[in-house]
Amino acid sequence: MKLDVDVLRYLSKDDFRVLTAVELGMRNHEIVPTELIDRIARLKHGGTYKVLKNLLKHKLLHHDSSKYDGFRLTYLGYDFLAIKAMVNKGVFVAVGRQIGVGKESDIFEVAREDGTVLAMKLHRLGRTSFRAVKSKRDYLRHRSSYNWLYLSRLAALKEFAFMKALENHGFPVPNAVEHNRHCVIMSLVQGYPLVQVKQLENPEVVFETIIGLVVRLAERGLIHCDFNEFNIMIEDDEKITMIDFPQMVSVSHRNAQMYFDRDVECIFKFFRKRFNLSFEESLDDIDGSDEGKDEAGKPCFSAIERSAGFLDRELAASGFTRKEEEDIQRFIEGRAESDTNSDSEDVDLVEDENEASTIDGNSSDLLEQNEGCENQGKVESCEARESSGSEKE
Ligand code: ADP
Ligand code: MG
């Protein structure tokens, strides 16, 4: 996806006011009625309509008149709101090249004022499809709370909270710098995903380190749930960093054993195929013991001794609520189920007219309460910075 941050520099205060008004409206509407946007934005002399046209031109909004005249944010529109809020906060000053495309994320480099380069992950939960919700009537009834905006924001919130907690407990993860909406800023890992690596100096050591991480995580009460060669970064000195945390679960999850075994199996399979490792030997060579392992040398979930309360304690402090955890988990698990169910189809998430709207734009100035809309932040692309050779306004 193209993220043309140059556009960001030309957007006015009113543009952001209207963009923010659409975001607020989307708390209760998949498509926000134009007239509601106007009421929230409160621009003088019908200014909202002109601004909407401009935002539409830059693909920050999508126009929909199938049921009534209205707009919704595009990913790009949501990206701009998050980027602007973080630029205003001084988190970074420039957005650079795209360095990763995940299943449900886009990763870019961003630069701080002092030139430090960080990674920006923009979550796109539900990008592939919303088919997961098709067979679940209760999802559909409450589907306005399952839109991509909410889910992507939850994914970012969860990822940030878990990354911080893991970092505090000495796990090799990127440093969690900041989050806003669906966006997480973290330190840039100077390496490659393991999947791109064809040769290792010490495959046994790397393998042991990685399996050791799965076990240590479980001891601290966590399972990664997507622990594979795509989510393990490795540097030239073969240092490991794990990434990608929105789907992590507690060891008390009802499917914990299955998730744990799956993570372990992925690593075994990859090292067997890519580096020809034969595990019984390598395990004996390295630590000389088979304790807590099955006959194939794999760690047993049931043999892991847990230190209680880690997950709950850390996450209660992070502001990531139980309800939010349930919402995102239900989506992720529902999606996994639907992936194995070939007759599921995509669902159109256009909102029912009878769904209640609690935002009417009348009670108070909603925009004044919404952070980031009044300050005029500046952002520039790395290219612009490099070519000008100086700080730009
Ligand atoms: P997804 O959830 O979409 O799989 P990931 O977090 O796994 O997203 O990131 C996708 C890709 O982006 C990774 O495989 C990696 O190449 C790159 N990436 C992600 N985070 C970082 C980081 N902190 N530093 C460097 N590259 C990263
Ligand atoms: Mg990934």
Short mmCIF file of C-alpha atoms and ligand atoms in Angstrom, two decimals:
data_model
loop_
_atom_site.label_atom_id
_atom_site.label_comp_id
_atom_site.label_asym_id
_atom_site.label_seq_id
_atom_site.Cartn_x
_atom_site.Cartn_y
_atom_site.Cartn_z
CA MET A 1 0.00 0.00 0.00
CA LYS A 2 1.23 3.46 -0.82
CA LEU A 3 1.53 5.91 2.03
CA ASP A 4 2.02 9.29 0.43
CA VAL A 5 2.91 11.41 3.41
CA ASP A 6 3.46 14.45 1.23
CA VAL A 7 -0.30 14.81 1.14
CA LEU A 8 -0.23 15.10 4.90
CA ARG A 9 1.77 18.29 4.71
CA TYR A 10 -0.83 19.97 2.55
CA LEU A 11 -3.83 19.10 4.67
CA SER A 12 -5.28 22.02 6.57
CA LYS A 13 -6.61 22.30 10.08
CA ASP A 14 -10.14 22.04 8.68
CA ASP A 15 -9.23 18.90 6.74
CA PHE A 16 -8.14 17.24 9.96
CA ARG A 17 -11.18 18.53 11.78
CA VAL A 18 -13.48 16.83 9.30
CA LEU A 19 -11.36 13.67 9.18
CA THR A 20 -11.57 13.48 12.97
CA ALA A 21 -15.32 14.07 12.80
CA VAL A 22 -15.67 11.04 10.52
CA GLU A 23 -13.57 8.99 12.94
CA LEU A 24 -15.82 9.99 15.83
CA GLY A 25 -18.92 9.16 13.81
CA MET A 26 -17.51 5.73 13.04
CA ARG A 27 -17.77 4.77 16.69
CA ASN A 28 -21.42 4.15 15.94
CA HIS A 29 -21.67 4.04 12.17
CA GLU A 30 -19.92 1.99 9.55
CA ILE A 31 -20.89 4.78 7.17
CA VAL A 32 -21.21 8.18 8.82
CA PRO A 33 -24.10 10.28 7.46
CA THR A 34 -22.77 13.42 5.78
CA GLU A 35 -25.10 15.57 7.78
CA LEU A 36 -23.75 14.08 11.05
CA ILE A 37 -20.17 14.80 9.96
CA ASP A 38 -21.17 18.40 9.36
CA ARG A 39 -22.78 18.61 12.81
CA ILE A 40 -19.68 17.21 14.53
CA ALA A 41 -17.14 19.24 12.56
CA ARG A 42 -19.07 22.52 12.93
CA LEU A 43 -17.27 24.34 10.17
CA LYS A 44 -18.72 27.68 9.13
CA HIS A 45 -20.54 28.36 5.86
CA GLY A 46 -21.00 24.77 4.76
CA GLY A 47 -17.21 24.32 4.79
CA THR A 48 -17.54 20.64 5.65
CA TYR A 49 -18.81 19.73 2.20
CA LYS A 50 -15.86 21.32 0.43
CA VAL A 51 -13.43 19.64 2.78
CA LEU A 52 -15.12 16.25 2.29
CA LYS A 53 -14.49 16.56 -1.43
CA ASN A 54 -10.82 17.27 -0.83
CA LEU A 55 -10.44 14.33 1.55
CA LEU A 56 -12.18 12.09 -0.94
CA LYS A 57 -9.80 13.23 -3.67
CA HIS A 58 -6.83 12.20 -1.55
CA LYS A 59 -8.48 8.84 -0.78
CA LEU A 60 -8.64 9.52 2.92
CA LEU A 61 -12.37 8.88 2.89
CA HIS A 62 -14.67 6.54 1.05
CA HIS A 63 -18.05 7.80 -0.14
CA ASP A 64 -21.05 5.52 0.12
CA SER A 65 -24.57 6.40 -0.92
CA SER A 66 -26.04 2.91 -1.12
CA LYS A 67 -28.33 3.39 1.89
CA TYR A 68 -27.89 7.05 2.68
CA ASP A 69 -25.32 9.68 1.84
CA GLY A 70 -22.26 9.11 4.01
CA PHE A 71 -18.54 8.55 4.38
CA ARG A 72 -16.14 6.25 6.15
CA LEU A 73 -12.42 6.49 6.79
CA THR A 74 -10.11 4.55 4.52
CA TYR A 75 -6.99 2.90 5.95
CA LEU A 76 -5.08 5.88 4.61
CA GLY A 77 -7.36 8.31 6.42
CA TYR A 78 -6.90 6.41 9.67
CA ASP A 79 -3.13 6.21 9.06
CA PHE A 80 -2.98 9.98 8.68
CA LEU A 81 -4.84 10.58 11.93
CA ALA A 82 -2.45 8.30 13.83
CA ILE A 83 0.66 9.69 12.13
CA LYS A 84 -0.37 13.26 12.76
CA ALA A 85 -1.11 12.60 16.42
CA MET A 86 2.33 11.07 16.89
CA VAL A 87 4.13 13.78 14.96
CA ASN A 88 2.36 16.36 17.13
CA LYS A 89 3.61 14.48 20.17
CA GLY A 90 7.16 14.55 18.86
CA VAL A 91 7.47 10.77 18.52
CA PHE A 92 8.91 11.05 15.00
CA VAL A 93 9.33 13.66 12.28
CA ALA A 94 9.49 11.70 9.03
CA VAL A 95 8.05 8.60 7.41
CA GLY A 96 10.35 6.57 5.17
CA ARG A 97 10.20 3.41 3.10
CA GLN A 98 7.99 0.41 3.67
CA ILE A 99 10.00 -2.45 5.17
CA GLY A 100 7.38 -5.11 5.67
CA VAL A 101 4.00 -6.29 4.56
CA GLY A 102 2.40 -8.71 6.95
CA LYS A 103 -0.87 -10.55 6.56
CA GLU A 104 -2.61 -7.80 8.39
CA SER A 105 -0.15 -4.97 8.76
CA ASP A 106 2.12 -2.58 6.90
CA ILE A 107 5.50 -1.69 8.38
CA PHE A 108 7.38 1.51 7.62
CA GLU A 109 10.55 3.15 8.80
CA VAL A 110 10.10 6.43 10.62
CA ALA A 111 12.77 8.86 11.76
CA ARG A 112 13.09 10.77 15.00
CA GLU A 113 14.28 14.34 15.16
CA ASP A 114 17.82 13.14 16.02
CA GLY A 115 17.89 10.81 13.01
CA THR A 116 17.21 7.56 14.89
CA VAL A 117 15.19 5.23 12.70
CA LEU A 118 12.26 3.33 14.25
CA ALA A 119 9.68 0.89 12.92
CA MET A 120 6.02 1.86 12.54
CA LYS A 121 3.51 -0.98 12.35
CA LEU A 122 0.07 -0.05 11.02
CA HIS A 123 -2.40 -2.78 11.91
CA ARG A 124 -4.95 -3.82 9.32
CA LEU A 125 -6.96 -6.40 11.17
CA GLY A 126 -9.71 -7.66 8.95
CA ARG A 127 -7.87 -6.57 5.80
CA THR A 128 -8.08 -10.04 4.32
CA SER A 129 -11.80 -10.32 4.96
CA PHE A 130 -14.52 -10.29 7.50
CA ARG A 131 -15.71 -13.73 6.52
CA ALA A 132 -14.88 -15.00 10.00
CA VAL A 133 -17.97 -13.37 11.34
CA LYS A 134 -20.32 -14.75 8.74
CA SER A 135 -21.50 -17.84 10.57
CA LYS A 136 -21.74 -16.15 13.93
CA ARG A 137 -25.03 -14.41 14.36
CA ASP A 138 -24.04 -12.75 17.61
CA TYR A 139 -21.10 -11.13 15.85
CA LEU A 140 -23.42 -9.74 13.25
CA ARG A 141 -25.79 -8.36 15.82
CA HIS A 142 -22.99 -6.44 17.47
CA ARG A 143 -20.98 -5.99 14.37
CA SER A 144 -20.48 -2.27 14.64
CA SER A 145 -18.13 -3.06 17.51
CA TYR A 146 -16.23 -5.44 15.24
CA ASN A 147 -15.30 -3.08 12.48
CA TRP A 148 -11.73 -2.94 11.27
CA LEU A 149 -11.10 0.36 12.98
CA TYR A 150 -11.86 -1.05 16.39
CA LEU A 151 -10.10 -4.35 15.75
CA SER A 152 -6.97 -2.72 14.34
CA ARG A 153 -6.85 -0.34 17.28
CA LEU A 154 -7.18 -3.27 19.70
CA ALA A 155 -4.44 -5.16 17.87
CA ALA A 156 -2.10 -2.20 18.29
CA LEU A 157 -3.04 -1.71 21.93
CA LYS A 158 -2.51 -5.37 22.68
CA GLU A 159 0.74 -5.56 20.75
CA PHE A 160 2.11 -2.54 22.56
CA ALA A 161 1.05 -3.84 25.99
CA PHE A 162 2.55 -7.27 25.41
CA MET A 163 5.76 -5.92 23.91
CA LYS A 164 6.28 -3.67 26.94
CA ALA A 165 5.55 -6.48 29.39
CA LEU A 166 7.85 -8.91 27.57
CA GLU A 167 10.60 -6.33 27.40
CA ASN A 168 10.28 -5.68 31.15
CA HIS A 169 10.74 -9.37 31.73
CA GLY A 170 13.91 -9.58 29.70
CA PHE A 171 12.53 -11.18 26.53
CA PRO A 172 14.23 -10.28 23.24
CA VAL A 173 11.55 -8.08 21.65
CA PRO A 174 11.70 -4.64 20.03
CA ASN A 175 11.53 -1.69 22.39
CA ALA A 176 7.90 -0.49 22.48
CA VAL A 177 8.07 3.27 21.99
CA GLU A 178 4.52 4.53 21.49
CA HIS A 179 1.09 3.62 20.18
CA ASN A 180 -1.81 5.59 18.77
CA ARG A 181 -4.99 4.20 17.22
CA HIS A 182 -3.93 1.21 15.03
CA CYS A 183 -0.28 2.17 15.00
CA VAL A 184 2.67 0.94 17.07
CA ILE A 185 6.10 2.55 17.08
CA MET A 186 8.97 0.30 18.12
CA SER A 187 12.70 0.03 17.73
CA LEU A 188 13.92 -1.18 14.36
CA VAL A 189 15.40 -4.66 14.39
CA GLN A 190 18.63 -4.73 12.36
CA GLY A 191 18.07 -8.15 10.92
CA TYR A 192 15.95 -10.38 8.72
CA PRO A 193 13.03 -12.68 9.32
CA LEU A 194 14.43 -16.18 9.84
CA VAL A 195 12.53 -17.36 6.77
CA GLN A 196 14.97 -15.41 4.60
CA VAL A 197 18.06 -17.02 6.12
CA LYS A 198 19.55 -19.95 4.21
CA GLN A 199 22.59 -20.60 6.36
CA LEU A 200 23.52 -20.29 10.01
CA GLU A 201 26.88 -20.56 11.73
CA ASN A 202 25.34 -22.27 14.75
CA PRO A 203 21.94 -23.68 13.83
CA GLU A 204 21.77 -25.82 16.99
CA VAL A 205 22.38 -22.86 19.25
CA VAL A 206 19.83 -20.73 17.41
CA PHE A 207 17.33 -23.57 17.55
CA GLU A 208 17.87 -24.07 21.30
CA THR A 209 17.53 -20.34 21.92
CA ILE A 210 14.24 -20.22 20.05
CA ILE A 211 12.74 -23.30 21.71
CA GLY A 212 14.02 -21.95 25.02
CA LEU A 213 12.00 -18.79 24.35
CA VAL A 214 8.77 -20.74 23.83
CA VAL A 215 9.35 -22.53 27.12
CA ARG A 216 10.32 -19.37 29.02
CA LEU A 217 7.25 -17.59 27.67
CA ALA A 218 5.02 -20.40 28.93
CA GLU A 219 6.72 -20.26 32.32
CA ARG A 220 5.74 -16.60 32.46
CA GLY A 221 2.16 -17.45 31.51
CA LEU A 222 2.17 -16.73 27.77
CA ILE A 223 1.97 -18.45 24.40
CA HIS A 224 2.91 -16.57 21.24
CA CYS A 225 0.48 -18.48 18.97
CA ASP A 226 2.18 -17.46 15.73
CA PHE A 227 5.73 -18.40 16.59
CA ASN A 228 7.38 -19.26 13.31
CA GLU A 229 10.15 -18.28 10.90
CA PHE A 230 8.23 -15.17 9.81
CA ASN A 231 7.99 -13.72 13.30
CA ILE A 232 11.54 -14.39 14.45
CA MET A 233 14.13 -11.85 13.37
CA ILE A 234 17.78 -12.78 13.29
CA GLU A 235 20.78 -10.46 13.08
CA ASP A 236 24.20 -11.07 11.52
CA ASP A 237 25.60 -12.20 14.86
CA GLU A 238 22.64 -14.65 15.07
CA LYS A 239 20.93 -12.71 17.81
CA ILE A 240 17.21 -13.46 17.95
CA THR A 241 14.31 -11.01 18.35
CA MET A 242 10.70 -12.12 18.38
CA ILE A 243 7.98 -9.91 16.94
CA ASP A 244 4.23 -9.85 16.22
CA PHE A 245 2.14 -10.19 19.37
CA PRO A 246 -1.56 -9.43 18.75
CA GLN A 247 -2.59 -13.08 18.90
CA MET A 248 -0.76 -14.07 22.12
CA VAL A 249 -2.77 -15.88 24.77
CA SER A 250 -2.45 -16.84 28.40
CA VAL A 251 -1.46 -20.38 29.35
CA SER A 252 -4.86 -20.60 31.00
CA HIS A 253 -6.58 -20.36 27.60
CA ARG A 254 -8.71 -23.42 26.88
CA ASN A 255 -6.62 -24.27 23.79
CA ALA A 256 -3.28 -23.42 25.40
CA GLN A 257 -1.79 -26.87 24.97
CA MET A 258 -2.68 -26.94 21.27
CA TYR A 259 -1.23 -23.46 20.66
CA PHE A 260 1.94 -24.31 22.56
CA ASP A 261 2.44 -27.57 20.67
CA ARG A 262 1.79 -25.80 17.38
CA ASP A 263 4.43 -23.14 18.10
CA VAL A 264 6.94 -25.83 19.06
CA GLU A 265 6.10 -27.93 16.01
CA CYS A 266 6.58 -24.96 13.64
CA ILE A 267 10.11 -24.42 14.91
CA PHE A 268 11.02 -28.11 14.81
CA LYS A 269 9.68 -28.44 11.30
CA PHE A 270 11.49 -25.38 10.02
CA PHE A 271 14.87 -26.36 11.47
CA ARG A 272 14.49 -29.93 10.30
CA LYS A 273 13.79 -28.85 6.73
CA ARG A 274 15.98 -25.79 6.38
CA PHE A 275 19.02 -26.78 8.46
CA ASN A 276 18.74 -30.57 8.51
CA LEU A 277 18.71 -30.71 12.27
CA SER A 278 18.06 -33.99 13.96
CA PHE A 279 16.68 -33.02 17.32
CA GLU A 280 17.34 -35.88 19.65
CA GLU A 281 21.06 -35.46 19.02
CA SER A 282 21.21 -31.72 19.13
CA LEU A 283 19.19 -31.54 22.33
CA ASP A 284 21.48 -34.05 24.04
CA ASP A 285 24.56 -32.25 22.76
CA ILE A 286 23.47 -28.88 23.99
CA ASP A 287 21.97 -29.29 27.42
CA GLY A 288 22.53 -32.99 28.07
CA SER A 289 19.10 -33.57 29.56
CA ASP A 290 15.70 -34.78 28.40
CA GLU A 291 13.78 -33.45 31.34
CA GLY A 292 10.36 -32.06 30.41
CA LYS A 293 10.63 -33.33 26.85
CA ASP A 294 8.79 -36.03 24.97
CA GLU A 295 10.46 -38.87 23.06
CA ALA A 296 10.87 -36.64 19.99
CA GLY A 297 12.74 -34.10 22.09
CA LYS A 298 9.89 -31.59 22.15
CA PRO A 299 9.13 -29.66 25.33
CA CYS A 300 5.90 -30.80 27.03
CA PHE A 301 3.38 -28.16 27.92
CA SER A 302 2.23 -30.10 30.97
CA ALA A 303 5.76 -30.25 32.38
CA ILE A 304 6.20 -26.48 32.39
CA GLU A 305 6.21 -24.85 35.80
CA ARG A 306 4.45 -21.52 35.74
CA SER A 307 5.06 -18.41 37.70
CA ALA A 308 1.50 -17.29 38.41
CA GLY A 309 -0.13 -14.00 37.58
CA PHE A 310 2.37 -12.53 35.15
CA LEU A 311 -0.04 -11.87 32.33
CA ASP A 312 -2.86 -10.46 34.41
CA ARG A 313 -0.64 -8.25 36.52
CA GLU A 314 1.22 -6.66 33.65
CA LEU A 315 -1.79 -6.20 31.45
CA ALA A 316 -4.05 -4.79 34.13
CA ALA A 317 -1.44 -2.06 34.52
CA SER A 318 -1.28 -1.43 30.79
CA GLY A 319 -4.93 -0.45 30.39
CA PHE A 320 -5.74 -3.36 28.10
CA THR A 321 -9.06 -4.59 29.45
CA ARG A 322 -10.52 -8.06 29.66
CA LYS A 323 -13.36 -7.09 27.35
CA GLU A 324 -10.88 -5.87 24.74
CA GLU A 325 -8.88 -9.06 25.05
CA GLU A 326 -12.04 -11.10 24.55
CA ASP A 327 -13.09 -9.05 21.53
CA ILE A 328 -9.82 -9.41 19.68
CA GLN A 329 -9.43 -13.05 20.64
CA ARG A 330 -12.91 -13.87 19.42
CA PHE A 331 -12.11 -12.28 16.08
CA ILE A 332 -8.75 -14.03 15.70
CA GLU A 333 -10.14 -17.42 16.67
CA GLY A 334 -13.24 -16.95 14.54
CA ARG A 335 -11.03 -16.13 11.59
CA ALA A 336 -8.88 -19.21 12.15
CA GLU A 337 -12.03 -21.35 12.18
CA SER A 338 -13.33 -19.80 8.99
CA ASP A 339 -9.97 -20.31 7.26
CA THR A 340 -10.52 -24.04 7.58
CA ASN A 341 -14.10 -23.72 6.41
CA SER A 342 -13.97 -23.32 2.65
CA ASP A 343 -17.58 -22.30 2.01
CA SER A 344 -17.44 -19.12 4.04
CA GLU A 345 -17.85 -15.92 2.08
CA ASP A 346 -17.01 -12.32 2.64
CA VAL A 347 -19.45 -10.30 4.65
CA ASP A 348 -20.57 -6.83 3.82
CA LEU A 349 -20.32 -4.82 6.98
CA VAL A 350 -22.65 -2.00 6.05
CA GLU A 351 -24.48 -0.86 9.11
CA ASP A 352 -28.18 -1.42 9.80
CA GLU A 353 -30.19 1.72 9.94
CA ASN A 354 -31.80 0.65 13.18
CA GLU A 355 -28.48 0.46 15.01
CA ALA A 356 -28.43 3.08 17.69
CA SER A 357 -26.38 6.19 17.29
CA THR A 358 -25.23 7.88 20.43
CA ILE A 359 -23.04 10.47 18.77
CA ASP A 360 -25.21 13.27 17.52
CA GLY A 361 -22.71 16.09 17.39
CA ASN A 362 -24.93 18.39 19.44
CA SER A 363 -24.15 17.91 23.10
CA SER A 364 -20.69 19.47 23.22
CA ASP A 365 -17.81 20.02 20.91
CA LEU A 366 -16.67 16.44 20.48
CA LEU A 367 -13.68 17.49 18.48
CA GLU A 368 -12.27 19.64 21.23
CA GLN A 369 -12.09 16.53 23.38
CA ASN A 370 -10.43 14.45 20.74
CA GLU A 371 -6.67 14.66 21.00
CA GLY A 372 -4.52 15.73 18.14
CA CYS A 373 -7.03 17.69 16.08
CA GLU A 374 -6.20 21.22 17.11
CA ASN A 375 -2.42 21.24 16.85
CA GLN A 376 -0.98 21.63 13.44
CA GLY A 377 1.79 19.06 13.28
CA LYS A 378 4.30 18.81 10.53
CA VAL A 379 5.44 15.65 8.90
CA GLU A 380 7.76 15.10 6.03
CA SER A 381 8.98 12.19 4.05
CA CYS A 382 12.56 11.00 4.49
CA GLU A 383 13.13 11.74 0.82
CA ALA A 384 12.09 15.35 1.33
CA ARG A 385 14.39 15.65 4.32
CA GLU A 386 17.32 14.16 2.51
CA SER A 387 16.92 16.28 -0.58
CA SER A 388 16.50 19.52 1.34
CA GLY A 389 19.34 18.63 3.70
CA SER A 390 17.75 20.61 6.52
CA GLU A 391 14.80 20.61 8.86
CA LYS A 392 11.69 21.74 7.10
CA GLU A 393 8.70 23.43 8.56
P1 ADP B 1 2.11 -9.22 10.74
O1 ADP B 1 1.34 -9.23 12.01
O2 ADP B 1 1.32 -8.56 9.67
O3 ADP B 1 2.67 -10.57 10.36
P2 ADP B 1 4.78 -8.47 11.67
O4 ADP B 1 4.84 -7.78 12.99
O5 ADP B 1 5.12 -9.92 11.66
O6 ADP B 1 3.34 -8.23 11.01
O7 ADP B 1 5.72 -7.68 10.64
C1 ADP B 1 5.78 -7.99 9.27
C2 ADP B 1 7.21 -7.88 8.78
O8 ADP B 1 7.70 -6.54 8.99
C3 ADP B 1 8.19 -8.77 9.53
O9 ADP B 1 8.27 -10.04 8.95
C4 ADP B 1 9.49 -8.01 9.41
O10 ADP B 1 10.10 -8.27 8.16
C5 ADP B 1 9.05 -6.56 9.42
N1 ADP B 1 9.14 -5.99 10.78
C6 ADP B 1 8.18 -5.97 11.72
N2 ADP B 1 8.60 -5.36 12.85
C7 ADP B 1 9.87 -4.98 12.62
C8 ADP B 1 10.86 -4.29 13.42
N3 ADP B 1 10.62 -3.86 14.66
N4 ADP B 1 12.06 -4.06 12.85
C9 ADP B 1 12.33 -4.48 11.59
N5 ADP B 1 11.45 -5.12 10.80
C10 ADP B 1 10.23 -5.38 11.30
MG MG B 2 4.07 -11.64 11.33
#
